Coordinates of C-alpha atoms in Angstrom, one line a residue:
Chain A
M72 CA 0.0 0.0 0.0
T73 CA 1.3 3.5 -1.0
I74 CA 1.0 5.8 2.0
Y75 CA 0.0 9.4 1.4
G76 CA -0.2 12.5 3.6
A77 CA -3.3 14.6 3.9
I78 CA -3.8 18.1 5.4
E79 CA -7.2 19.6 5.8
A80 CA -6.2 23.2 6.6
G81 CA -9.1 25.0 8.2
G82 CA -9.6 28.3 9.8
T83 CA -10.1 26.8 13.3
K84 CA -8.2 23.5 13.0
F85 CA -5.8 21.6 10.8
V86 CA -6.6 17.9 10.4
C87 CA -3.6 15.8 9.3
G88 CA -3.5 12.2 8.3
V89 CA -1.5 9.5 6.7
G90 CA -3.1 6.7 4.8
D91 CA -5.1 6.8 1.5
A92 CA -8.5 7.6 0.2
R93 CA -9.8 4.0 -0.1
G94 CA -8.4 2.4 3.0
G95 CA -8.7 5.5 5.2
S96 CA -6.3 7.0 7.7
L97 CA -3.7 5.0 9.6
E98 CA -3.2 7.9 12.0
T99 CA -4.7 11.4 12.3
A100 CA -4.1 14.5 14.4
T101 CA -6.2 17.6 14.9
I102 CA -4.2 20.8 15.4
P103 CA -5.7 24.1 16.5
T104 CA -5.1 26.8 13.9
R105 CA -2.9 29.6 15.4
D106 CA -0.3 31.6 13.6
P107 CA 1.4 29.9 10.6
D108 CA 4.7 29.2 12.5
R109 CA 3.2 27.4 15.4
T110 CA 0.6 25.6 13.4
F111 CA 3.0 24.2 10.8
A112 CA 5.4 23.3 13.6
D113 CA 2.7 20.9 14.9
V114 CA 2.0 19.7 11.4
A115 CA 5.7 18.9 11.0
A116 CA 5.8 17.0 14.3
F117 CA 2.8 14.9 13.2
F118 CA 4.4 13.9 9.9
H119 CA 7.7 13.1 11.5
T120 CA 6.0 10.8 14.0
A121 CA 3.7 9.3 11.3
A122 CA 6.7 8.5 9.2
G123 CA 6.8 5.3 11.3
H124 CA 4.0 3.9 9.1
G125 CA 6.4 4.0 6.1
P126 CA 7.5 6.4 3.5
I127 CA 5.0 9.1 2.5
A128 CA 4.7 9.3 -1.3
A129 CA 3.0 12.6 -1.6
I130 CA 1.0 15.1 0.4
G131 CA -2.3 16.6 -0.5
M132 CA -3.8 19.7 1.1
G133 CA -7.2 21.2 1.1
T134 CA -7.0 24.6 2.5
F135 CA -9.2 27.5 3.6
G136 CA -9.1 30.4 1.1
P137 CA -8.8 32.5 -0.6
V138 CA -5.7 30.8 -2.0
E139 CA -3.9 31.2 -5.3
L140 CA -4.4 28.1 -7.4
R141 CA -3.2 29.2 -10.8
R142 CA 0.2 27.4 -11.3
A143 CA 1.4 30.2 -13.6
D144 CA 1.0 32.8 -10.9
P145 CA 4.0 33.7 -8.8
R146 CA 1.8 33.5 -5.7
Y147 CA 0.7 29.9 -6.5
G148 CA 0.0 28.2 -3.2
Q149 CA -0.2 31.4 -1.1
I150 CA -3.1 32.5 1.0
L151 CA -4.5 35.7 -0.5
A152 CA -6.3 38.6 1.3
T153 CA -7.8 37.1 4.5
P154 CA -8.9 38.6 7.8
K155 CA -7.1 35.7 9.6
P156 CA -4.2 37.3 11.5
G157 CA -0.8 36.3 10.2
W158 CA -2.0 34.1 7.3
Q159 CA -2.2 36.5 4.4
G160 CA 0.7 35.7 2.0
T161 CA 1.5 32.4 3.8
D162 CA 2.9 30.0 1.2
M163 CA 1.1 26.8 2.1
L164 CA 3.1 24.8 -0.5
A165 CA 6.5 26.0 0.7
R166 CA 5.6 25.4 4.3
T167 CA 4.5 21.8 3.5
R168 CA 7.5 21.2 1.3
A169 CA 9.8 22.3 4.1
I170 CA 8.3 19.4 6.2
L171 CA 8.6 16.7 3.5
N172 CA 10.0 17.2 0.1
V173 CA 7.5 15.1 -1.9
P174 CA 5.0 15.9 -4.6
L175 CA 2.3 18.2 -3.3
G176 CA -1.3 18.5 -4.4
L177 CA -3.3 21.6 -3.5
D178 CA -6.9 22.8 -3.7
T179 CA -9.5 24.5 -1.5
D180 CA -10.8 22.5 1.5
V181 CA -14.3 22.4 -0.2
N182 CA -13.0 21.5 -3.6
A183 CA -11.1 18.6 -1.9
A184 CA -14.3 17.6 -0.2
A185 CA -16.1 17.7 -3.5
L186 CA -13.4 15.6 -5.1
A187 CA -13.8 13.0 -2.4
E188 CA -17.5 12.9 -2.7
A189 CA -17.4 12.6 -6.5
D190 CA -14.9 9.7 -6.0
A191 CA -17.3 8.0 -3.6
A192 CA -20.2 8.6 -5.9
G193 CA -18.6 6.7 -8.8
A194 CA -18.6 7.1 -12.5
D195 CA -22.3 8.0 -12.8
V196 CA -21.6 11.4 -11.2
S197 CA -19.5 13.7 -13.3
Q198 CA -20.7 17.0 -11.8
L199 CA -20.8 17.4 -8.1
A200 CA -21.1 20.3 -5.6
Y201 CA -20.0 20.0 -2.0
V202 CA -21.6 22.6 0.3
T203 CA -20.6 23.2 3.9
V204 CA -23.0 25.3 6.1
G205 CA -21.3 26.4 9.3
T206 CA -19.3 29.4 10.4
G207 CA -19.3 30.3 6.8
I208 CA -20.9 28.8 3.7
G209 CA -18.3 27.1 1.4
V210 CA -18.9 25.4 -1.9
G211 CA -16.6 23.1 -3.8
L212 CA -17.3 22.1 -7.4
V213 CA -16.2 19.2 -9.5
S214 CA -16.8 19.2 -13.2
A215 CA -16.1 16.1 -15.4
G216 CA -14.0 14.8 -12.5
Q217 CA -11.9 17.9 -12.1
P218 CA -12.0 20.4 -9.2
V219 CA -13.2 23.8 -10.6
H220 CA -11.0 26.8 -10.5
G221 CA -10.1 29.5 -12.9
L222 CA -9.6 33.2 -12.2
G223 CA -10.2 32.2 -8.6
H224 CA -12.0 29.3 -7.0
P225 CA -15.7 28.8 -6.2
E226 CA -17.0 31.3 -3.5
M227 CA -20.7 30.5 -3.9
G228 CA -21.3 31.3 -0.2
H229 CA -21.5 34.9 -1.4
I230 CA -24.2 34.6 -4.1
L231 CA -27.2 36.8 -3.8
V232 CA -30.4 35.2 -2.5
R233 CA -33.9 36.6 -2.1
R234 CA -34.6 37.5 1.5
H235 CA -37.2 35.4 3.3
P236 CA -40.1 37.5 4.6
A237 CA -39.3 36.3 8.2
H238 CA -35.9 38.1 7.8
E239 CA -37.3 41.5 6.9
G240 CA -35.2 44.1 8.6
F241 CA -32.3 41.7 9.2
A242 CA -29.2 43.3 7.7
G243 CA -27.2 40.0 7.4
V244 CA -23.7 39.4 8.8
C245 CA -21.4 39.3 5.8
P246 CA -18.8 42.1 6.1
F247 CA -18.6 42.4 2.3
H248 CA -22.2 42.0 1.2
G249 CA -24.4 42.1 4.3
D250 CA -27.2 39.9 3.1
C251 CA -25.6 37.5 0.6
L252 CA -26.2 33.8 1.2
E253 CA -23.5 33.6 3.9
G254 CA -24.7 36.8 5.4
L255 CA -28.3 35.4 5.8
A256 CA -27.8 31.6 6.3
S257 CA -24.4 30.8 7.9
G258 CA -24.4 29.7 11.6
P259 CA -23.5 33.2 12.8
A260 CA -26.4 34.6 10.7
I261 CA -28.9 32.2 12.3
A262 CA -27.6 33.1 15.7
S263 CA -27.8 36.8 14.9
A264 CA -31.3 36.7 13.5
W265 CA -32.8 34.1 15.9
G266 CA -30.6 33.8 18.9
D267 CA -28.6 30.6 19.7
A268 CA -29.9 28.0 17.3
A269 CA -28.4 25.2 19.4
G270 CA -31.5 25.3 21.6
F271 CA -34.0 25.2 18.8
G272 CA -36.1 22.0 18.2
P273 CA -36.5 20.7 14.6
D274 CA -39.9 22.5 14.3
H275 CA -38.5 25.9 15.1
P276 CA -39.4 28.4 12.2
C277 CA -35.8 29.2 11.7
W278 CA -35.2 26.0 9.8
E279 CA -37.9 26.8 7.2
V280 CA -36.1 30.1 6.5
E281 CA -32.7 28.4 6.4
A282 CA -34.0 25.7 4.0
D283 CA -35.3 28.4 1.7
Y284 CA -31.8 30.0 1.4
I285 CA -30.0 26.7 0.9
A286 CA -32.6 25.8 -1.6
Q287 CA -31.9 28.9 -3.6
L288 CA -28.2 27.8 -3.7
C289 CA -29.3 24.4 -4.8
M290 CA -31.5 25.9 -7.6
T291 CA -28.5 28.0 -8.8
L292 CA -26.3 24.9 -8.8
F293 CA -28.7 22.8 -10.8
L294 CA -29.2 25.7 -13.3
S295 CA -25.4 26.2 -13.7
L296 CA -23.2 23.1 -13.2
A297 CA -26.1 20.7 -13.5
P298 CA -24.7 18.5 -10.8
E299 CA -26.0 14.9 -10.5
R300 CA -25.3 15.3 -6.8
I301 CA -25.2 18.2 -4.3
V302 CA -23.7 17.1 -1.0
L303 CA -24.6 19.2 2.1
G304 CA -22.3 19.1 5.1
G305 CA -21.1 21.3 7.9
G306 CA -22.4 22.0 11.4
V307 CA -25.8 23.5 10.5
M308 CA -26.6 20.4 8.4
Q309 CA -26.6 18.3 11.5
Q310 CA -30.2 19.4 11.7
R311 CA -31.3 16.5 9.6
Q312 CA -34.8 17.8 9.1
L313 CA -33.2 20.4 6.9
F314 CA -32.6 17.9 4.1
R315 CA -36.3 17.3 3.4
L316 CA -37.2 21.0 3.8
I317 CA -34.4 21.9 1.3
R318 CA -35.4 19.3 -1.2
Q319 CA -39.0 20.6 -1.1
R320 CA -38.1 24.2 -1.4
T321 CA -35.7 23.5 -4.2
A322 CA -38.5 21.7 -6.1
D323 CA -40.9 24.7 -5.3
R324 CA -38.4 27.2 -6.5
L325 CA -37.6 25.3 -9.8
A326 CA -41.3 25.2 -10.4
G327 CA -41.2 22.3 -12.8
Y328 CA -38.6 23.9 -15.1
L329 CA -36.0 21.0 -14.8
A330 CA -37.6 17.7 -15.8
G331 CA -37.0 15.1 -13.1
L332 CA -36.5 17.7 -10.3
T333 CA -40.1 18.3 -9.6
S334 CA -40.6 17.1 -6.0
A335 CA -38.8 16.5 -2.7
D336 CA -38.8 12.7 -3.5
A337 CA -37.4 13.3 -6.9
L338 CA -34.6 15.4 -5.4
T339 CA -33.7 12.8 -2.7
P340 CA -30.9 11.1 -4.8
H341 CA -29.6 14.5 -5.8
I342 CA -29.4 16.5 -2.5
V343 CA -27.6 14.3 0.0
A344 CA -25.5 14.1 3.1
P345 CA -21.8 13.3 2.8
A346 CA -21.0 9.7 1.8
C347 CA -17.4 9.7 3.1
T348 CA -16.9 8.2 6.6
E349 CA -13.9 10.3 7.3
P350 CA -14.2 14.1 6.8
S351 CA -14.6 14.6 3.0
G352 CA -12.0 17.3 3.0
L353 CA -9.4 14.9 4.5
V354 CA -10.3 12.1 2.0
G355 CA -10.1 14.7 -0.8
A356 CA -6.6 15.6 0.4
Y357 CA -5.5 12.0 0.0
L358 CA -6.9 12.1 -3.6
L359 CA -5.0 15.3 -4.3
A360 CA -1.8 13.6 -3.0
E361 CA -2.5 10.6 -5.3
R362 CA -3.0 12.9 -8.3
A363 CA 0.2 14.8 -7.5
C364 CA 2.0 11.5 -8.0
G365 CA 0.3 10.8 -11.3
Chain B
M121 CA -8.0 20.7 -45.3
T122 CA -10.5 18.5 -43.6
I123 CA -14.1 19.7 -44.2
Y124 CA -16.6 19.6 -41.4
G125 CA -20.3 20.3 -41.3
A126 CA -21.9 22.6 -38.7
I127 CA -25.5 23.1 -37.6
E128 CA -26.5 25.8 -35.2
A129 CA -30.1 24.7 -34.5
G130 CA -32.0 27.7 -33.1
G131 CA -35.6 28.2 -32.3
T132 CA -36.1 30.7 -35.1
K133 CA -33.4 29.6 -37.6
F134 CA -31.0 26.9 -38.4
V135 CA -27.6 28.1 -39.6
C136 CA -25.7 25.4 -41.5
G137 CA -22.2 25.5 -42.8
V138 CA -19.3 23.5 -44.2
G139 CA -15.7 24.4 -43.4
D140 CA -13.8 24.4 -40.2
A141 CA -13.4 26.4 -37.0
R142 CA -10.0 28.0 -37.9
G143 CA -10.5 28.8 -41.6
G144 CA -14.2 29.6 -41.3
S145 CA -17.1 28.6 -43.5
L146 CA -16.8 27.8 -47.2
E147 CA -20.6 28.0 -47.6
T148 CA -23.5 28.7 -45.2
A149 CA -27.2 28.7 -45.3
T150 CA -29.8 30.1 -43.0
I151 CA -33.0 28.0 -42.8
P152 CA -36.1 29.2 -41.0
T153 CA -37.1 26.8 -38.2
R154 CA -40.5 25.3 -39.0
D155 CA -41.6 21.7 -38.0
P156 CA -38.8 19.1 -37.9
D157 CA -39.6 17.5 -41.2
R158 CA -39.6 20.6 -43.3
T159 CA -36.6 22.1 -41.4
F160 CA -34.4 19.0 -41.8
A161 CA -35.4 18.6 -45.4
D162 CA -33.8 22.0 -46.0
V163 CA -30.8 21.0 -43.9
A164 CA -30.4 17.9 -46.1
A165 CA -30.6 19.9 -49.3
F166 CA -27.9 22.2 -48.0
F167 CA -25.5 19.4 -47.2
H168 CA -26.1 17.6 -50.5
T169 CA -25.3 20.8 -52.4
A170 CA -22.3 21.6 -50.1
A171 CA -20.8 18.1 -50.7
G172 CA -19.4 19.8 -53.8
H173 CA -16.6 21.3 -51.6
G174 CA -15.4 17.8 -50.8
P175 CA -16.2 15.0 -48.4
I176 CA -17.6 16.0 -45.0
A177 CA -15.6 14.3 -42.2
A178 CA -18.1 14.9 -39.4
I179 CA -21.0 17.1 -38.4
G180 CA -21.3 19.1 -35.2
M181 CA -24.5 20.5 -33.9
G182 CA -25.3 23.1 -31.3
T183 CA -29.0 23.0 -30.6
F184 CA -31.7 24.8 -28.7
G185 CA -32.7 22.9 -25.6
P186 CA -33.6 21.3 -23.5
V187 CA -31.8 18.4 -25.1
E188 CA -30.7 15.1 -23.6
L189 CA -26.9 15.1 -23.6
R190 CA -26.2 12.0 -21.4
R191 CA -24.9 9.4 -23.8
A192 CA -26.1 6.6 -21.5
D193 CA -29.7 7.8 -21.7
P194 CA -32.0 6.2 -24.3
R195 CA -33.2 9.7 -25.3
Y196 CA -29.6 10.9 -26.0
G197 CA -29.8 13.5 -28.7
Q198 CA -33.6 14.1 -28.3
I199 CA -35.3 17.5 -27.7
L200 CA -37.0 17.2 -24.3
A201 CA -40.1 19.1 -23.0
T202 CA -40.4 22.2 -25.1
P203 CA -43.3 24.5 -26.0
K204 CA -42.0 24.6 -29.7
P205 CA -44.8 22.8 -31.7
G206 CA -43.7 19.5 -33.1
W207 CA -40.1 19.5 -31.6
Q208 CA -40.6 17.6 -28.4
G209 CA -39.0 14.1 -28.8
T210 CA -37.3 15.0 -32.0
D211 CA -34.1 13.0 -32.3
M212 CA -31.6 15.6 -33.5
L213 CA -28.8 13.0 -34.0
A214 CA -30.9 10.5 -35.9
R215 CA -32.2 13.3 -38.2
T216 CA -28.7 14.4 -38.9
R217 CA -27.4 10.9 -39.4
A218 CA -30.1 10.3 -41.9
I219 CA -28.6 13.1 -44.0
L220 CA -25.0 12.1 -43.7
N221 CA -23.7 9.0 -41.9
V222 CA -20.6 10.5 -40.4
P223 CA -19.4 11.0 -36.8
L224 CA -21.7 13.5 -35.0
G225 CA -20.9 15.9 -32.1
L226 CA -23.7 17.4 -30.1
D227 CA -24.2 20.1 -27.4
T228 CA -26.4 23.0 -26.7
D229 CA -26.1 26.1 -28.9
V230 CA -24.7 28.1 -26.0
N231 CA -22.3 25.4 -24.9
A232 CA -21.1 25.3 -28.5
A233 CA -20.6 29.0 -28.5
A234 CA -18.8 28.8 -25.2
L235 CA -16.5 26.2 -26.7
A236 CA -15.8 28.4 -29.7
E237 CA -15.0 31.4 -27.5
A238 CA -12.8 29.4 -25.2
D239 CA -10.9 28.1 -28.3
A240 CA -10.5 31.7 -29.6
A241 CA -9.3 32.9 -26.1
G242 CA -6.5 30.4 -26.1
A243 CA -4.7 28.4 -23.3
D244 CA -4.9 31.2 -20.7
V245 CA -8.6 30.7 -20.4
S246 CA -9.8 27.4 -18.9
Q247 CA -13.2 28.5 -17.6
L248 CA -15.5 30.5 -19.8
A249 CA -19.2 31.5 -19.8
Y250 CA -21.0 32.5 -23.0
V251 CA -24.2 34.4 -22.4
T252 CA -26.8 35.4 -25.0
V253 CA -29.3 38.0 -24.1
G254 CA -32.1 38.1 -26.6
T255 CA -35.5 36.4 -26.9
G256 CA -34.4 34.3 -24.0
I257 CA -31.2 34.3 -21.8
G258 CA -29.0 31.4 -22.5
V259 CA -25.7 30.5 -20.8
G260 CA -23.1 28.0 -22.0
L261 CA -20.2 27.0 -19.8
V262 CA -16.8 25.5 -20.4
S263 CA -14.7 24.2 -17.5
A264 CA -11.1 23.0 -18.1
G265 CA -11.8 23.1 -21.9
Q266 CA -14.9 20.9 -21.7
P267 CA -18.5 22.0 -22.2
V268 CA -20.4 21.6 -18.9
H269 CA -23.3 19.2 -18.6
G270 CA -24.4 16.7 -16.1
L271 CA -27.9 15.9 -14.9
G272 CA -29.0 18.4 -17.6
H273 CA -27.2 21.4 -19.2
P274 CA -26.7 25.0 -18.0
E275 CA -30.0 26.9 -17.8
M276 CA -28.7 30.0 -16.0
G277 CA -31.2 32.2 -17.7
H278 CA -33.5 31.1 -14.9
I279 CA -31.5 32.0 -11.8
L280 CA -33.1 34.2 -9.3
V281 CA -32.0 37.8 -9.3
R282 CA -33.0 40.7 -7.0
R283 CA -35.5 42.9 -8.6
H284 CA -34.4 46.5 -9.5
P285 CA -36.5 49.2 -7.7
A286 CA -37.5 50.6 -11.1
H287 CA -39.2 47.2 -11.8
E288 CA -41.4 47.2 -8.7
G289 CA -44.8 45.8 -9.6
F290 CA -43.5 44.2 -12.8
A291 CA -44.4 40.5 -12.6
G292 CA -41.8 39.3 -15.2
V293 CA -42.5 37.3 -18.3
C294 CA -41.0 33.8 -17.6
P295 CA -43.9 31.3 -17.8
F296 CA -42.2 29.1 -15.1
H297 CA -40.8 31.6 -12.6
G298 CA -42.2 35.0 -13.5
D299 CA -39.4 37.2 -12.3
C300 CA -36.3 35.0 -12.7
L301 CA -33.4 36.6 -14.7
E302 CA -35.0 35.7 -18.1
G303 CA -38.3 36.9 -16.8
L304 CA -36.9 40.3 -16.0
A305 CA -34.1 40.9 -18.4
S306 CA -34.8 39.1 -21.7
G307 CA -35.7 41.2 -24.8
P308 CA -39.4 40.4 -24.3
A309 CA -39.1 41.4 -20.6
I310 CA -37.6 44.7 -21.6
A311 CA -40.4 45.3 -24.1
S312 CA -43.0 44.3 -21.6
A313 CA -41.7 46.6 -18.8
W314 CA -40.7 49.6 -20.9
G315 CA -42.3 49.3 -24.3
D316 CA -40.4 48.7 -27.5
A317 CA -36.7 49.0 -26.6
A318 CA -35.7 49.4 -30.2
G319 CA -36.5 53.1 -30.0
F320 CA -34.6 53.8 -26.8
G321 CA -31.4 55.8 -26.9
P322 CA -28.3 54.6 -25.0
D323 CA -29.2 56.9 -22.0
H324 CA -32.6 55.5 -21.5
P325 CA -33.0 54.3 -17.9
C326 CA -33.9 50.8 -19.0
W327 CA -30.3 50.0 -19.7
E328 CA -29.2 50.7 -16.1
V329 CA -31.8 48.2 -14.9
E330 CA -30.8 45.7 -17.6
A331 CA -27.1 46.1 -16.6
D332 CA -27.9 45.4 -13.0
Y333 CA -29.6 42.1 -13.8
I334 CA -26.9 40.9 -16.2
A335 CA -24.3 42.0 -13.5
Q336 CA -26.0 39.7 -11.0
L337 CA -25.6 36.9 -13.5
C338 CA -21.9 37.8 -13.9
M339 CA -21.4 38.0 -10.1
T340 CA -22.9 34.5 -9.8
L341 CA -20.7 33.2 -12.6
F342 CA -17.5 34.7 -11.0
L343 CA -18.5 33.1 -7.6
S344 CA -19.2 29.7 -9.1
L345 CA -17.2 28.7 -12.2
A346 CA -14.6 31.5 -11.6
P347 CA -14.4 32.1 -15.4
E348 CA -11.4 34.1 -16.7
R349 CA -13.8 35.3 -19.4
I350 CA -17.6 36.0 -19.6
V351 CA -18.7 36.6 -23.2
L352 CA -21.9 38.5 -23.7
G353 CA -23.7 38.2 -27.0
G354 CA -27.2 38.3 -28.4
G355 CA -29.5 41.0 -29.7
V356 CA -29.8 43.0 -26.5
M357 CA -26.0 43.2 -26.2
Q358 CA -25.9 45.2 -29.5
Q359 CA -26.5 48.1 -27.1
R360 CA -22.8 48.5 -26.6
Q361 CA -23.1 51.0 -23.7
L362 CA -24.3 48.0 -21.7
F363 CA -20.8 46.5 -21.4
R364 CA -19.4 49.4 -19.3
L365 CA -22.6 49.5 -17.2
I366 CA -22.5 45.8 -16.5
R367 CA -18.8 45.9 -15.6
Q368 CA -19.5 48.7 -13.2
R369 CA -22.5 47.0 -11.6
T370 CA -20.6 43.7 -11.3
A371 CA -17.8 45.4 -9.4
D372 CA -20.3 47.2 -7.2
R373 CA -22.2 44.0 -6.4
L374 CA -19.0 42.1 -5.7
A375 CA -18.0 44.9 -3.2
G376 CA -14.3 44.1 -3.3
Y377 CA -14.8 40.4 -2.3
L378 CA -12.9 39.0 -5.3
A379 CA -9.4 40.5 -5.6
G380 CA -8.8 41.9 -9.0
L381 CA -12.4 42.4 -9.9
T382 CA -12.9 45.7 -8.0
S383 CA -13.7 48.2 -10.8
A384 CA -15.2 48.5 -14.3
D385 CA -11.7 48.8 -15.7
A386 CA -10.4 45.7 -13.8
L387 CA -13.4 43.8 -15.3
T388 CA -12.7 44.9 -18.9
P389 CA -10.7 41.9 -19.9
H390 CA -13.1 39.5 -18.1
I391 CA -16.5 40.7 -19.4
V392 CA -16.3 41.0 -23.2
A393 CA -18.1 40.8 -26.5
P394 CA -17.7 37.7 -28.7
A395 CA -14.3 37.3 -30.3
C396 CA -15.4 34.9 -33.1
T397 CA -16.1 36.6 -36.4
E398 CA -18.6 34.0 -37.5
P399 CA -21.5 33.3 -35.0
S400 CA -19.9 31.6 -32.0
G401 CA -22.4 28.8 -32.1
L402 CA -21.6 27.9 -35.7
V403 CA -17.8 28.0 -34.9
G404 CA -18.5 25.8 -31.9
A405 CA -20.4 23.3 -34.0
Y406 CA -17.3 22.9 -36.2
L407 CA -15.3 22.2 -33.0
L408 CA -17.9 19.7 -31.9
A409 CA -17.5 18.0 -35.3
E410 CA -13.7 18.0 -35.0
R411 CA -14.0 16.4 -31.5
A412 CA -16.4 13.8 -32.8
C413 CA -13.6 12.6 -35.1
G414 CA -11.0 12.5 -32.3

């Protein structure tokens, strides 16, 4: 078995692993995200210990963004403008290469997750969107088996949605746009509009509102990338009743325009929870490592 | 020179050609779209006459939709639910094969146009959107050089946009959604809201409203596919003042979120008119024919 390294570099924690996408992790570590020096020192310590499992052929990283992914750009691999103290300009590839000089694969955390979910879905799925709804709303896209990036990378958390009547007068929490999708439907937005959602039962009206916003994202996804599968993950999606509400609202919003997506039942195979048993982003990082060897 | 056939199958006219994407057409014909039998009889007559230029190696077709593009589906190549009388269920591939039994390439008219514009843009452009604003609003997408389709094909004319204050009380003209993008910003929507746009000068307030809607589409495109280039074509875009208005509104709407897309000037290389000198959809059909031979 070829052993790969994986790093899911998130804003609050780095999850590192050695193993591969099919067999899973042999060992993992969760490292709190602090400044780059201290964080990568812990990443280095993990990989030096984990080397006991055998030589690591390559490392894949799915990182928070924005990150430069254009190979021709001199900033390739660097974190771009970010409010996270100390991280702007951090060269994620150089930092990783300093730990272990092996082939490196890089993408966003959500594109890595999308890649893992597309791999899990098999050959019938060529277009896939991975959505995480939590502190922010992130979207990774895979088209014809390839993670999508061009001028930048997908940032669909910031698309415009139509405000739900229950949110009239709520300004939204996005520092850039106020009431974009993330500004109205992220975890902090729910807390800001309704109070602490943790105490809300599944019948609380906040979930109908949340479902309508995520359904608008699903509608836009079906009308653009035409994904066979939209995978919804993240902390907010632990409210499992949301899945049925989102499928129903997506069907309502599409209003029969897309054949086959006309009811909540019809949408059941297309709007799903993650299939990966390890975090999709970590599994995707293993796949990025594999691809870096190819 | 290898000679290909191209068919741009539109709802009001079929444009047929023989030639290739690089050198252009040796001969073209424009055929009014009537019922399938009469329309394809004229297509057949064109290709039989055009055979005088030499053997046709393959035919590519960019067609109006919705059309089944999944090769594994038994309806592959057929027009799906459409209000166009007589066309639902028409097998566009079988009809073309009956004319000339050569390899066939098929995609939507707007995906074909996107392919042509991506080819014209060269290797620096891997993600591209082609938008036509006319009787309807159509969007074709290319990701990593491949036309995008999955469960269906892009239908971004029907995304939700936020209504402009000047349109308060205007229900929109989309029979499915009322006030989706196409319902508010297509040619018929402009006519319905403002009267006959043909008589409006470039300073008429309708163009500011139109620009805001198309800018919302551009914003969604940049946040999803991250295209290096969005190509805007179609009858409405003959109002050239729209380009600058759309770039400005897109920058305003993005509000500094995407580095490098912060002003109308910065958006000038990214929101452009078609580069192809023949209709992009026809050029794209030649490229589909080439690919069908590969």
